[in-house]
Each structure stands twice: as structure tokens, then as C-alpha cells.
Short mmCIF file of C-alpha atoms and ligand atoms in Angstrom, two decimals:
data_model
loop_
_atom_site.label_atom_id
_atom_site.label_comp_id
_atom_site.label_asym_id
_atom_site.label_seq_id
_atom_site.Cartn_x
_atom_site.Cartn_y
_atom_site.Cartn_z
CA MET A 9 0.16 0.15 -0.02
CA SER A 10 1.37 2.87 -0.88
CA ILE A 11 1.46 5.97 1.44
CA HIS A 12 0.22 9.74 0.06
CA TYR A 13 -0.71 11.06 3.52
CA ALA A 14 2.00 10.56 5.92
CA PHE A 15 2.32 12.13 9.01
CA PRO A 16 5.15 13.23 11.31
CA GLU A 17 6.62 10.59 13.75
CA GLY A 18 5.23 10.11 16.96
CA PHE A 19 1.92 11.65 15.42
CA TRP A 20 -0.69 10.78 18.31
CA TRP A 21 -3.57 8.71 17.23
CA GLY A 22 -6.19 8.18 19.38
CA SER A 23 -9.93 8.84 20.64
CA ALA A 24 -11.66 10.95 23.04
CA VAL A 25 -14.30 9.83 25.66
CA SER A 26 -15.92 11.35 28.36
CA ALA A 27 -16.74 10.02 31.95
CA THR A 28 -20.61 10.38 31.72
CA GLN A 29 -20.67 9.09 28.48
CA ILE A 30 -18.67 5.46 28.90
CA GLU A 31 -18.43 4.42 32.71
CA GLY A 32 -21.88 4.09 33.95
CA ALA A 33 -21.60 2.43 37.19
CA ALA A 34 -23.26 6.13 37.75
CA SER A 35 -24.36 4.83 41.34
CA GLU A 36 -21.68 2.40 41.69
CA GLY A 37 -18.31 2.82 44.19
CA GLY A 38 -19.16 5.89 45.85
CA LYS A 39 -19.75 8.21 43.20
CA GLY A 40 -21.54 11.28 44.13
CA LYS A 41 -24.20 12.45 41.58
CA ASN A 42 -23.99 14.76 39.11
CA ILE A 43 -26.03 17.18 36.65
CA TRP A 44 -26.85 13.99 33.97
CA ASP A 45 -27.89 11.48 36.99
CA TYR A 46 -30.18 14.34 38.50
CA TRP A 47 -31.45 15.42 35.31
CA TYR A 48 -32.38 12.17 34.19
CA GLU A 49 -34.26 11.49 37.53
CA GLN A 50 -36.44 14.51 36.90
CA GLU A 51 -37.03 14.51 32.72
CA PRO A 52 -36.26 11.13 31.34
CA TYR A 53 -38.66 11.89 28.36
CA ARG A 54 -36.07 14.67 27.15
CA PHE A 55 -33.22 11.78 26.85
CA PHE A 56 -33.68 9.78 23.25
CA GLU A 57 -35.90 6.64 24.00
CA ASN A 58 -36.11 7.21 27.41
CA ILE A 59 -32.03 6.12 28.28
CA GLY A 60 -29.92 7.73 30.83
CA PRO A 61 -26.37 7.93 32.24
CA GLU A 62 -26.57 4.69 34.54
CA VAL A 63 -24.95 1.99 32.75
CA THR A 64 -24.02 3.65 29.24
CA SER A 65 -21.10 1.52 27.81
CA ASP A 66 -20.01 0.29 30.99
CA PHE A 67 -16.70 1.24 31.11
CA TYR A 68 -16.33 1.15 34.74
CA HIS A 69 -16.33 -2.30 34.69
CA ARG A 70 -14.65 -3.29 30.92
CA TYR A 71 -11.60 -0.83 30.95
CA LYS A 72 -9.08 -3.76 30.64
CA GLU A 73 -11.18 -5.28 27.69
CA ASP A 74 -11.41 -1.98 25.83
CA ILE A 75 -7.86 -0.88 26.27
CA GLN A 76 -6.99 -3.94 24.95
CA LEU A 77 -8.86 -3.32 21.50
CA MET A 78 -7.39 0.25 21.27
CA LYS A 79 -3.87 -1.61 21.64
CA GLU A 80 -5.41 -3.80 18.65
CA ILE A 81 -6.62 -0.89 16.83
CA GLY A 82 -2.62 0.97 17.30
CA LEU A 83 -3.95 3.76 18.95
CA ASN A 84 -1.03 5.55 20.93
CA SER A 85 -3.10 7.71 23.04
CA PHE A 86 -6.77 8.49 24.75
CA ARG A 87 -8.32 10.72 25.95
CA PHE A 88 -10.69 10.65 29.33
CA SER A 89 -12.21 12.60 31.53
CA ILE A 90 -12.47 12.33 35.70
CA SER A 91 -15.84 12.12 36.83
CA TRP A 92 -15.28 14.96 39.37
CA SER A 93 -18.23 13.50 41.42
CA ARG A 94 -16.76 10.16 41.54
CA LEU A 95 -13.43 11.29 42.87
CA ILE A 96 -15.07 13.86 44.95
CA PRO A 97 -18.81 13.02 45.60
CA GLU A 98 -19.31 16.25 47.34
CA GLY A 99 -17.51 18.46 45.07
CA ARG A 100 -14.91 19.54 47.74
CA GLY A 101 -13.57 17.83 50.36
CA ASP A 102 -13.36 14.25 50.98
CA VAL A 103 -11.48 12.12 47.87
CA ASN A 104 -13.46 8.66 47.30
CA PRO A 105 -10.93 5.57 47.50
CA GLU A 106 -12.87 3.59 45.17
CA GLY A 107 -12.86 6.67 42.87
CA VAL A 108 -8.81 7.02 43.13
CA ARG A 109 -8.43 3.07 42.70
CA PHE A 110 -10.73 3.25 39.35
CA TYR A 111 -8.59 5.89 37.82
CA ASP A 112 -5.25 4.76 39.24
CA ALA A 113 -6.72 0.91 37.23
CA VAL A 114 -7.47 2.73 34.36
CA ILE A 115 -3.96 4.95 33.89
CA ASP A 116 -1.86 2.10 35.02
CA GLU A 117 -3.58 -0.46 32.22
CA LEU A 118 -3.15 2.55 29.51
CA LEU A 119 0.47 2.94 30.20
CA LYS A 120 1.20 -0.84 30.46
CA ASN A 121 -0.11 -1.17 27.10
CA ASP A 122 1.70 1.59 25.24
CA ILE A 123 -1.02 4.10 25.51
CA GLU A 124 -0.94 7.76 26.54
CA PRO A 125 -3.59 8.70 28.98
CA PHE A 126 -4.68 12.37 28.12
CA VAL A 127 -6.88 13.61 31.07
CA THR A 128 -9.95 16.24 30.84
CA LEU A 129 -10.98 17.66 34.20
CA PHE A 130 -14.48 18.54 33.30
CA HIS A 131 -16.65 17.39 30.20
CA PHE A 132 -19.91 18.71 31.32
CA ASP A 133 -20.67 16.70 34.45
CA MET A 134 -21.34 19.40 37.34
CA PRO A 135 -21.47 17.24 40.76
CA LEU A 136 -24.71 18.16 41.78
CA VAL A 137 -24.33 19.53 44.88
CA LYS A 138 -22.11 21.97 43.31
CA GLN A 139 -24.93 22.62 40.86
CA ASN A 140 -27.28 23.09 43.70
CA GLU A 141 -25.14 25.94 45.38
CA GLY A 142 -25.33 28.29 41.81
CA GLY A 143 -22.79 25.96 39.65
CA TRP A 144 -20.35 28.24 37.64
CA GLU A 145 -22.53 31.50 38.63
CA ASN A 146 -20.88 31.01 42.17
CA ARG A 147 -17.07 31.91 42.73
CA ALA A 148 -17.00 29.28 45.55
CA VAL A 149 -17.71 26.66 43.16
CA VAL A 150 -14.65 27.92 41.30
CA GLU A 151 -12.93 27.53 44.16
CA ALA A 152 -13.85 23.83 44.58
CA PHE A 153 -12.93 22.99 40.87
CA ALA A 154 -9.36 24.56 41.83
CA ASP A 155 -8.98 22.28 44.32
CA TYR A 156 -10.20 18.99 42.61
CA ALA A 157 -7.50 20.31 40.04
CA LYS A 158 -4.78 19.98 42.32
CA THR A 159 -5.81 16.68 44.02
CA CYS A 160 -6.02 15.35 40.58
CA PHE A 161 -2.47 16.62 39.88
CA GLN A 162 -1.12 15.12 42.72
CA LEU A 163 -2.74 11.97 42.99
CA PHE A 164 -2.06 10.94 39.05
CA GLY A 165 0.41 13.53 38.06
CA ASP A 166 3.37 11.32 38.40
CA ARG A 167 2.35 9.23 35.24
CA VAL A 168 -0.66 11.50 33.52
CA LYS A 169 1.46 14.27 31.37
CA LYS A 170 -1.14 15.90 29.51
CA TRP A 171 -4.46 17.58 31.07
CA PHE A 172 -6.71 19.32 30.17
CA THR A 173 -8.57 21.81 32.14
CA PHE A 174 -12.22 21.99 30.23
CA ASN A 175 -13.92 20.28 27.34
CA GLU A 176 -15.85 22.70 25.09
CA PRO A 177 -16.30 25.18 28.05
CA ILE A 178 -18.91 26.93 26.03
CA VAL A 179 -21.07 23.79 25.66
CA PRO A 180 -22.63 24.18 29.38
CA VAL A 181 -22.91 27.76 28.48
CA GLU A 182 -25.09 27.15 25.21
CA GLY A 183 -26.87 24.10 26.76
CA GLY A 184 -27.37 25.37 30.63
CA TYR A 185 -27.92 28.98 30.04
CA LEU A 186 -29.09 29.50 26.65
CA TYR A 187 -30.84 27.38 24.43
CA ASP A 188 -32.03 24.62 27.02
CA PHE A 189 -30.22 21.22 26.06
CA HIS A 190 -28.29 20.59 29.58
CA TYR A 191 -29.26 21.26 33.16
CA PRO A 192 -30.27 23.52 34.74
CA ASN A 193 -32.04 24.72 31.30
CA VAL A 194 -32.03 28.51 32.45
CA VAL A 195 -32.46 30.66 29.35
CA ASP A 196 -30.66 34.22 30.82
CA GLY A 197 -27.89 36.15 28.38
CA ARG A 198 -26.93 37.65 31.73
CA ARG A 199 -26.38 34.38 33.79
CA ALA A 200 -25.08 32.84 30.87
CA ILE A 201 -22.56 36.03 30.47
CA GLN A 202 -21.57 35.09 34.44
CA VAL A 203 -21.44 31.30 33.72
CA ALA A 204 -18.48 31.50 30.93
CA TYR A 205 -16.33 34.19 32.57
CA HIS A 206 -16.12 32.25 35.67
CA THR A 207 -15.60 28.69 33.59
CA MET A 208 -12.22 30.66 32.40
CA VAL A 209 -11.72 32.32 36.13
CA ALA A 210 -11.99 28.19 36.94
CA HIS A 211 -9.60 27.86 33.96
CA ALA A 212 -6.78 29.79 34.94
CA LYS A 213 -6.82 28.71 38.59
CA ALA A 214 -6.35 25.09 37.50
CA VAL A 215 -3.61 26.22 35.16
CA GLU A 216 -2.22 28.05 38.15
CA ALA A 217 -2.55 24.49 40.15
CA PHE A 218 -0.82 22.74 37.57
CA ARG A 219 2.71 25.31 37.15
CA LYS A 220 2.83 24.86 41.35
CA ALA A 221 2.16 21.30 41.08
CA GLU A 222 5.41 21.23 38.94
CA ILE A 223 4.69 18.03 36.96
CA LYS A 224 7.89 16.47 35.14
CA ASP A 225 7.01 17.03 31.24
CA GLY A 226 3.50 17.91 32.13
CA LYS A 227 1.56 19.99 29.72
CA ILE A 228 -1.58 21.66 29.91
CA GLY A 229 -3.75 22.43 27.81
CA ILE A 230 -7.96 23.31 27.15
CA VAL A 231 -9.90 21.91 24.85
CA LEU A 232 -12.34 24.04 22.15
CA ASN A 233 -14.78 23.37 19.72
CA LEU A 234 -13.41 25.48 17.47
CA THR A 235 -16.08 26.20 14.83
CA PRO A 236 -15.02 28.46 11.99
CA SER A 237 -17.58 31.06 11.34
CA TYR A 238 -18.44 31.58 7.39
CA PRO A 239 -19.95 35.10 6.29
CA ARG A 240 -22.50 33.94 3.51
CA SER A 241 -20.64 36.67 1.41
CA GLY A 242 -18.52 39.70 0.91
CA HIS A 243 -21.20 41.94 1.98
CA PRO A 244 -19.90 43.86 4.76
CA ALA A 245 -23.55 43.27 6.92
CA ASP A 246 -22.15 39.63 6.52
CA GLN A 247 -18.57 40.04 7.27
CA LYS A 248 -19.92 42.00 10.59
CA ALA A 249 -22.33 39.06 11.36
CA ALA A 250 -19.55 36.46 11.30
CA LYS A 251 -17.05 38.48 12.77
CA ILE A 252 -19.34 38.41 16.09
CA ALA A 253 -20.31 35.22 15.70
CA ASP A 254 -16.80 34.31 15.87
CA LEU A 255 -16.62 36.62 18.99
CA PHE A 256 -19.03 35.14 20.95
CA PHE A 257 -18.57 31.42 20.15
CA ASN A 258 -14.75 31.06 19.34
CA ARG A 259 -12.73 33.91 20.94
CA SER A 260 -14.40 34.01 24.36
CA PHE A 261 -12.56 30.79 25.49
CA LEU A 262 -9.85 30.90 22.59
CA ASP A 263 -8.13 34.42 23.48
CA PRO A 264 -8.15 34.14 27.26
CA ALA A 265 -7.09 30.70 27.30
CA VAL A 266 -4.00 31.05 24.79
CA LEU A 267 -3.16 35.11 24.55
CA GLY A 268 -4.34 35.61 28.08
CA GLU A 269 -6.80 38.28 27.56
CA TYR A 270 -10.34 38.78 26.09
CA PRO A 271 -10.80 40.24 22.54
CA ALA A 272 -11.78 44.01 23.05
CA GLU A 273 -14.68 44.06 20.31
CA LEU A 274 -16.13 41.45 22.67
CA ILE A 275 -16.05 43.48 25.40
CA GLU A 276 -17.52 46.39 23.80
CA ILE A 277 -20.49 44.63 22.68
CA LEU A 278 -21.12 43.31 26.18
CA LYS A 279 -20.44 46.71 27.63
CA ALA A 280 -22.74 48.69 24.60
CA TYR A 281 -25.44 45.96 25.80
CA ASP A 282 -25.13 46.39 29.94
CA HIS A 283 -24.07 42.52 29.93
CA LEU A 284 -20.86 42.58 30.97
CA PRO A 285 -19.83 39.91 33.57
CA GLN A 286 -18.89 40.68 37.43
CA THR A 287 -15.32 40.50 37.47
CA GLU A 288 -13.00 40.53 40.89
CA GLU A 289 -9.51 42.03 41.31
CA GLY A 290 -6.93 40.25 40.33
CA ASP A 291 -9.07 37.95 37.64
CA ALA A 292 -7.36 39.78 34.65
CA GLU A 293 -4.09 39.14 35.98
CA LEU A 294 -4.60 35.45 36.79
CA ILE A 295 -6.03 35.21 33.13
CA ARG A 296 -3.01 36.76 31.54
CA ASN A 297 -0.18 34.96 33.57
CA HIS A 298 -2.00 31.13 32.83
CA THR A 299 -2.13 30.37 29.33
CA VAL A 300 -2.12 27.20 27.66
CA ASP A 301 0.82 25.01 26.49
CA LEU A 302 -1.49 23.06 24.48
CA LEU A 303 -4.77 23.33 22.51
CA GLY A 304 -7.22 20.87 21.75
CA VAL A 305 -9.35 21.47 19.00
CA ASN A 306 -12.74 19.66 18.62
CA TYR A 307 -14.53 20.37 15.07
CA TYR A 308 -17.55 18.56 13.57
CA GLN A 309 -18.95 21.64 11.88
CA PRO A 310 -18.66 25.14 10.70
CA ARG A 311 -21.05 27.78 11.46
CA ARG A 312 -22.70 29.80 8.51
CA VAL A 313 -24.00 33.13 9.16
CA LYS A 314 -25.46 35.92 7.25
CA ALA A 315 -26.40 39.38 8.56
CA LYS A 316 -30.00 39.18 10.15
CA ASP A 317 -33.53 39.52 8.07
CA HIS A 318 -35.15 41.09 11.14
CA LEU A 319 -34.62 42.77 14.27
CA PRO A 320 -34.19 41.40 17.26
CA ASN A 321 -36.88 40.98 19.57
CA THR A 322 -35.06 43.13 22.62
CA GLU A 323 -37.76 42.26 24.71
CA GLY A 324 -36.44 38.23 25.20
CA PRO A 325 -33.41 37.21 26.63
CA PHE A 326 -30.33 38.70 25.50
CA MET A 327 -28.84 36.00 23.08
CA PRO A 328 -25.94 35.76 20.78
CA GLU A 329 -28.62 35.77 17.81
CA TRP A 330 -29.17 39.51 18.24
CA PHE A 331 -26.12 39.94 15.94
CA PHE A 332 -26.56 37.01 13.14
CA ASP A 333 -28.99 34.50 11.64
CA ALA A 334 -27.79 31.55 10.80
CA TYR A 335 -27.30 31.16 7.30
CA GLU A 336 -27.67 27.24 5.19
CA MET A 337 -25.55 27.26 2.14
CA PRO A 338 -27.29 26.11 -0.57
CA GLY A 339 -25.34 22.73 -2.34
CA ARG A 340 -23.75 22.13 1.64
CA LYS A 341 -22.86 18.50 2.72
CA MET A 342 -25.04 17.39 5.17
CA ASN A 343 -24.63 14.34 8.10
CA PRO A 344 -28.38 14.22 8.33
CA TYR A 345 -28.56 11.88 11.44
CA ARG A 346 -26.73 14.56 13.46
CA GLY A 347 -28.31 17.76 11.83
CA TRP A 348 -24.65 18.77 11.29
CA GLU A 349 -22.86 19.81 7.94
CA ILE A 350 -19.54 18.46 6.98
CA TYR A 351 -16.99 20.51 5.58
CA GLU A 352 -13.31 19.13 5.43
CA LYS A 353 -11.78 22.04 4.79
CA GLY A 354 -12.62 23.72 7.79
CA LEU A 355 -10.18 21.95 9.92
CA TYR A 356 -7.49 23.92 7.64
CA ASP A 357 -8.94 27.25 8.27
CA ILE A 358 -8.69 26.70 12.00
CA MET A 359 -5.27 25.30 12.15
CA ILE A 360 -4.12 28.20 9.83
CA ASN A 361 -5.68 30.66 12.17
CA LEU A 362 -4.13 29.09 15.04
CA ARG A 363 -0.64 29.75 13.09
CA ASP A 364 -1.11 32.72 12.18
CA HIS A 365 -2.90 34.89 14.97
CA TYR A 366 -2.33 32.25 18.41
CA GLY A 367 1.27 32.22 18.09
CA ASN A 368 1.45 28.72 16.17
CA ILE A 369 0.49 26.99 19.31
CA GLU A 370 0.88 23.58 19.78
CA SER A 371 -2.22 21.58 19.40
CA PHE A 372 -3.78 18.71 18.06
CA VAL A 373 -7.21 17.33 17.03
CA SER A 374 -9.03 16.29 19.97
CA GLU A 375 -12.13 15.20 18.60
CA ASN A 376 -13.63 14.83 14.86
CA GLY A 377 -16.26 12.38 13.65
CA MET A 378 -19.73 11.23 12.34
CA GLY A 379 -22.43 10.42 14.44
CA VAL A 380 -25.07 7.72 12.54
CA GLN A 381 -28.49 6.73 13.44
CA ASN A 382 -29.64 2.93 13.01
CA GLU A 383 -26.10 1.94 12.01
CA GLU A 384 -27.55 -1.93 12.24
CA ARG A 385 -28.58 -2.01 9.23
CA PHE A 386 -24.89 -1.37 7.22
CA MET A 387 -23.95 -4.72 9.20
CA GLN A 388 -22.66 -7.75 7.04
CA ASN A 389 -21.13 -10.78 8.69
CA GLY A 390 -21.67 -9.35 11.99
CA ILE A 391 -19.62 -6.26 11.23
CA ILE A 392 -21.05 -2.52 10.53
CA GLN A 393 -19.55 -1.57 7.12
CA ASP A 394 -18.85 2.04 7.96
CA ASP A 395 -17.27 3.40 4.88
CA TYR A 396 -19.28 6.94 5.15
CA ARG A 397 -16.83 7.22 8.25
CA ILE A 398 -13.78 6.37 6.76
CA GLU A 399 -14.84 8.82 4.41
CA PHE A 400 -15.29 11.18 6.77
CA PHE A 401 -11.74 10.60 8.48
CA LYS A 402 -10.13 10.57 5.08
CA GLY A 403 -11.33 14.17 4.58
CA HIS A 404 -10.30 16.01 7.49
CA LEU A 405 -7.09 13.76 7.62
CA LYS A 406 -6.24 15.30 4.03
CA TRP A 407 -6.37 18.88 5.14
CA LEU A 408 -5.03 18.30 8.17
CA HIS A 409 -1.85 17.15 6.44
CA GLN A 410 -2.20 20.43 4.26
CA ALA A 411 -2.26 22.27 7.15
CA ILE A 412 1.21 20.50 8.60
CA GLN A 413 2.79 21.00 5.53
CA GLU A 414 2.39 24.82 5.76
CA GLY A 415 4.13 24.88 9.33
CA CYS A 416 0.91 24.44 11.69
CA ARG A 417 2.08 22.48 14.92
CA VAL A 418 -0.49 19.73 14.86
CA LYS A 419 0.32 17.17 16.94
CA GLY A 420 -2.27 14.31 16.61
CA TYR A 421 -5.56 13.45 15.36
CA HIS A 422 -8.19 11.95 18.01
CA VAL A 423 -11.34 10.19 16.72
CA TRP A 424 -14.57 11.16 18.89
CA THR A 425 -14.88 8.35 19.50
CA PHE A 426 -13.28 4.89 20.27
CA MET A 427 -16.60 3.15 21.00
CA ASP A 428 -20.89 3.79 20.68
CA ASN A 429 -21.31 5.89 24.02
CA TRP A 430 -24.41 7.74 25.26
CA SER A 431 -24.63 11.19 23.67
CA TRP A 432 -26.20 13.40 26.28
CA MET A 433 -29.94 14.19 25.19
CA ASN A 434 -29.25 11.96 22.20
CA ALA A 435 -28.43 9.10 24.25
CA TYR A 436 -27.64 6.40 21.76
CA LYS A 437 -29.16 7.58 18.81
CA ASN A 438 -26.21 8.43 16.85
CA ARG A 439 -23.15 6.01 17.25
CA TYR A 440 -19.88 7.40 16.60
CA GLY A 441 -17.37 4.42 17.47
CA LEU A 442 -14.61 2.97 15.94
CA VAL A 443 -16.40 -0.12 17.89
CA SER A 444 -19.82 -0.98 18.05
CA VAL A 445 -21.25 -1.56 20.92
CA ASP A 446 -24.47 -3.86 21.52
CA LEU A 447 -26.58 -2.31 24.18
CA LYS A 448 -27.89 -5.44 25.01
CA THR A 449 -25.08 -7.72 25.75
CA GLN A 450 -22.44 -4.76 25.88
CA LYS A 451 -20.38 -6.68 23.31
CA ARG A 452 -17.96 -4.92 21.23
CA THR A 453 -17.03 -5.50 17.65
CA ILE A 454 -14.67 -3.59 15.73
CA LYS A 455 -16.33 -1.78 12.91
CA LYS A 456 -15.07 -1.17 9.17
CA SER A 457 -13.44 1.87 10.49
CA GLY A 458 -11.53 0.57 12.93
CA GLU A 459 -9.90 -1.84 10.81
CA TRP A 460 -8.77 1.24 8.55
CA MET A 461 -8.05 2.85 11.57
CA LYS A 462 -5.50 -0.12 12.02
CA LEU A 463 -3.63 0.34 9.05
CA VAL A 464 -3.30 3.86 9.52
CA THR A 465 -2.38 3.64 12.67
CA ARG A 466 0.73 0.94 11.49
CA ASN A 467 1.32 3.32 8.66
CA ASN A 468 1.35 6.58 10.34
CA GLY A 469 -0.79 7.80 7.29
CA PHE A 470 -2.98 6.56 4.63
C1 BGP B 12 -18.71 17.16 21.39
C2 BGP B 12 -18.88 16.55 22.71
C3 BGP B 12 -18.78 15.19 23.08
C4 BGP B 12 -20.02 14.31 22.09
C5 BGP B 12 -19.38 15.00 20.75
C6 BGP B 12 -20.74 14.57 19.79
O1 BGP B 12 -19.39 18.62 21.40
O2 BGP B 12 -17.52 17.03 23.66
O3 BGP B 12 -19.19 15.03 24.16
O4 BGP B 12 -21.17 13.99 22.73
O5 BGP B 12 -19.53 16.65 20.64
O6 BGP B 12 -21.95 15.32 19.63
P1 BGP B 12 -23.10 14.33 20.03
O7 BGP B 12 -22.71 13.30 20.92
O8 BGP B 12 -23.92 15.47 20.52
O9 BGP B 12 -23.57 14.05 19.18
#
């Protein structure tokens, strides 16, 4: 087989997951409840086919088998998240020894199989006790998070060298405080902005704790869903709309995390609409002095925008959509199951932007993948023939390769995801795995895309 796209030596081939989406054992092993456990108890009907986070893909009990499969596919790195409420059930205070044992065992098993653990501290799963105290609206919760981060560095920093404070920190803001798809289902622009700001402060405090922990060869980063904003046209109104969407959805976290400060244009808009968050003395300095070493880039879809057709209803809650409308580009390629456009070049555009405007920070693709409904219809001889997923990966990897050729410091590519998992409100609707999971038996079977990935990891390219 000839290799057209060779990747740099030591490239990180891997996958990402999150605790709530794979572990299961939600009320086992001394774990405290998080907002997902609680929301599901309250409103099970809001989850696809009424399936909640109790069992998911049972990684808590099957991690050894799963890690063997990762090894078989040849993956050399794996990003998972620690469940804050499993490690510290009350969110602050006593550490749960069973939680420590579990994460110790997972880390050791990965290392034994030459798979590097990448650890995320927060992937959408606020401990319920902390949410009841106001979640990210409360500065005390910010402090609790910094403590939790410190505990993780102490417990696992001897073996884990790649740390990520947050996964897609804007998503709990959108889901929980603007668009009603995460608990606590608040719709309030002012509170959303406060939550976003405090999340950034929590991030900077965790980076501070990391620097103090002096982890040998350790790097700290953040994982952002950088969805490029493409304007409908060259018309100045469309261009402006795209710029503002970019400020709200990308630069709100990217700039402070990488450059150490918020974009002035974003501050201006919030000021003009009287929506600046409450800050404390020392915050700006904290953020400025605690930028990241490494950036994880999650990419699924582009954002296309146009100037607004109508004036916004300013009696309704303040929304980013006061400044732009979504644009459906004629002829766009869609993943109809997830309702997301597929635009492979977006990944290249993101990387070039990081090269040119963010000091060419070291980065990697921390999630990229395609969720498809009713995948069993593609089953032949017990194996899912997911050629569409192989095409999806190839299309993105070609552009990533191009970005690397042009000098972007991209160190790896992690797919979303290793095995089919529980996707929040969508539960098991769309399957993303390289490995399928039979929900009745929990049996794992490598899909065609997993077989393809074996070749890619073996050849360090395709
Ligand atoms: C990202 C999240 C993941 C994951 C993925 C797929 O935003 O970091 O947790 O779920 O998207 O999206 P979904 O599960 O909503 O289909």
C-alpha cells in the first residue's frame, strides 16, 4: 500500500471519551450524583428513547477489554475525563478511595499497553451538590474546582503528563443557560455570560495549580470546539455578522486561554448592551499569567452566518443571535442524522488561524467524528461497514495533513470516538465508535472504520 498522506513521527493517534458518556456505574463505587444523573431522574423523557446515564457503555467494569481493543487498533493515546463527582462526591472535601482506585487502574492499564493517557478535568458533568450551590455562577464553585484540579495533579500527575482543564467550556453555557439542552435549563443571557466568565477563571486557577504542582514533562491545555464562522457573502453586513459570531463562540474562550486576554470587540459589545459579567480584582492578571501549553481542537461542523433578516426581539433574553442569523448554504454536504454540515476544509482553516493569530500554539485534533443513526443496517457478517465514516476521517485528515505541510504545529488526531457511547440528550441515537457496542449484551465489535484505523496507525498515514 502506498502512503499518500504521511504524518510526522510520533503523531498522536487516539480517541476521546468522557466519563458520563462511557463509565456507567453512575451510582456505584461511591460516586456522587452529577447534573446528568439528576436531570435524567427529573425529566427522563427529554433523553432519546428515555435512556439515561446509569449504564452507558459500562467502561467502569470493562476498561481492560476496551484498552485491549485500543491497543489492537494501534492507538497510542486516549483522552478520557475524570468524573469530579466520582473522585470527590461532595465536590469539595473527602476524596473517594474507590474513585482513586478506578482512575489509577485505568491509567496503569493504559501505560502498560503503551497508550498515553490524556486527562480532561471537566467534561460537562458538574457535581449535583455544586450545581445546587449555583454551579459556575458561584465563585465558591470556582474555588472548589481549583481544589479538585490540584487533587488530580497530586494523585495522578506522576503518570499523566497531558492535562486538559475543560472540554468545550462553551457548551454548558449554551446548553445550560441559553438554549435549554443541559441542566439547569436556564435561558438568561446575563447568567450565561457570568457562567462563561467564571468557567474561564476556574480554568486559569487550574492552570495556576498545575504550574505549582511542577509535574515533570507535564503540559496543560484546554479543549475547545472551534467552529469557524463563514459569512454568506462579502457584503460588509454578512462579514460583520460572521465576525461577531466568531467573537461569541470561538474567541470568548480561545483568546483568554491562549493569548491571556479577552478580545476588546467582545467587551465592547457586552458593554454596549450592559451585559458585562461581574469580575474581581486580580482576575485579569490571573488569566494573563496562566495561558495554556497545548490546545485541543474539537471540530465537527462549520458555522455559516449572514446578516439578520429582521430586528431582534430585544424584550426577549439577550442572545448571540441578536447579531446574526444562521445561514444554510445551498449545496452544503450534510450529516442528516446529526443535522451537522460536513466541511472538511474547516479543519485546515482553524489550524491556519492558530498558526497566524495564536502564536502557532502546539495543538491536536481532540475530537472529530460522524454520528450515524441505525447503524445496524450497515451490518454484514456481524461487522458494521461504515465506509461513510472512513470517508469522513480521510477527508478531514487530508486537510490536516495540508495544514501540517504549511507549518501548523499539529501533533495528533483523536477521533470521536473509540466505541459507541451515550451522547447526552441524544443517548444512543447516533453512533460514533470505531467499535460498535451492542447495548443488550455490551458486546464490542470493531467496525470497518476501526480496521481502517489499524492500517493508518500502523503506517502513520494512509
Ligand atoms: C462534542 C462533545 C462530546 C460528544 C460529541 C458528539 O461536543 O465534546 O461529548 O458528545 O460532541 O456530539 P453529540 O454527542 O452531541 O452527537
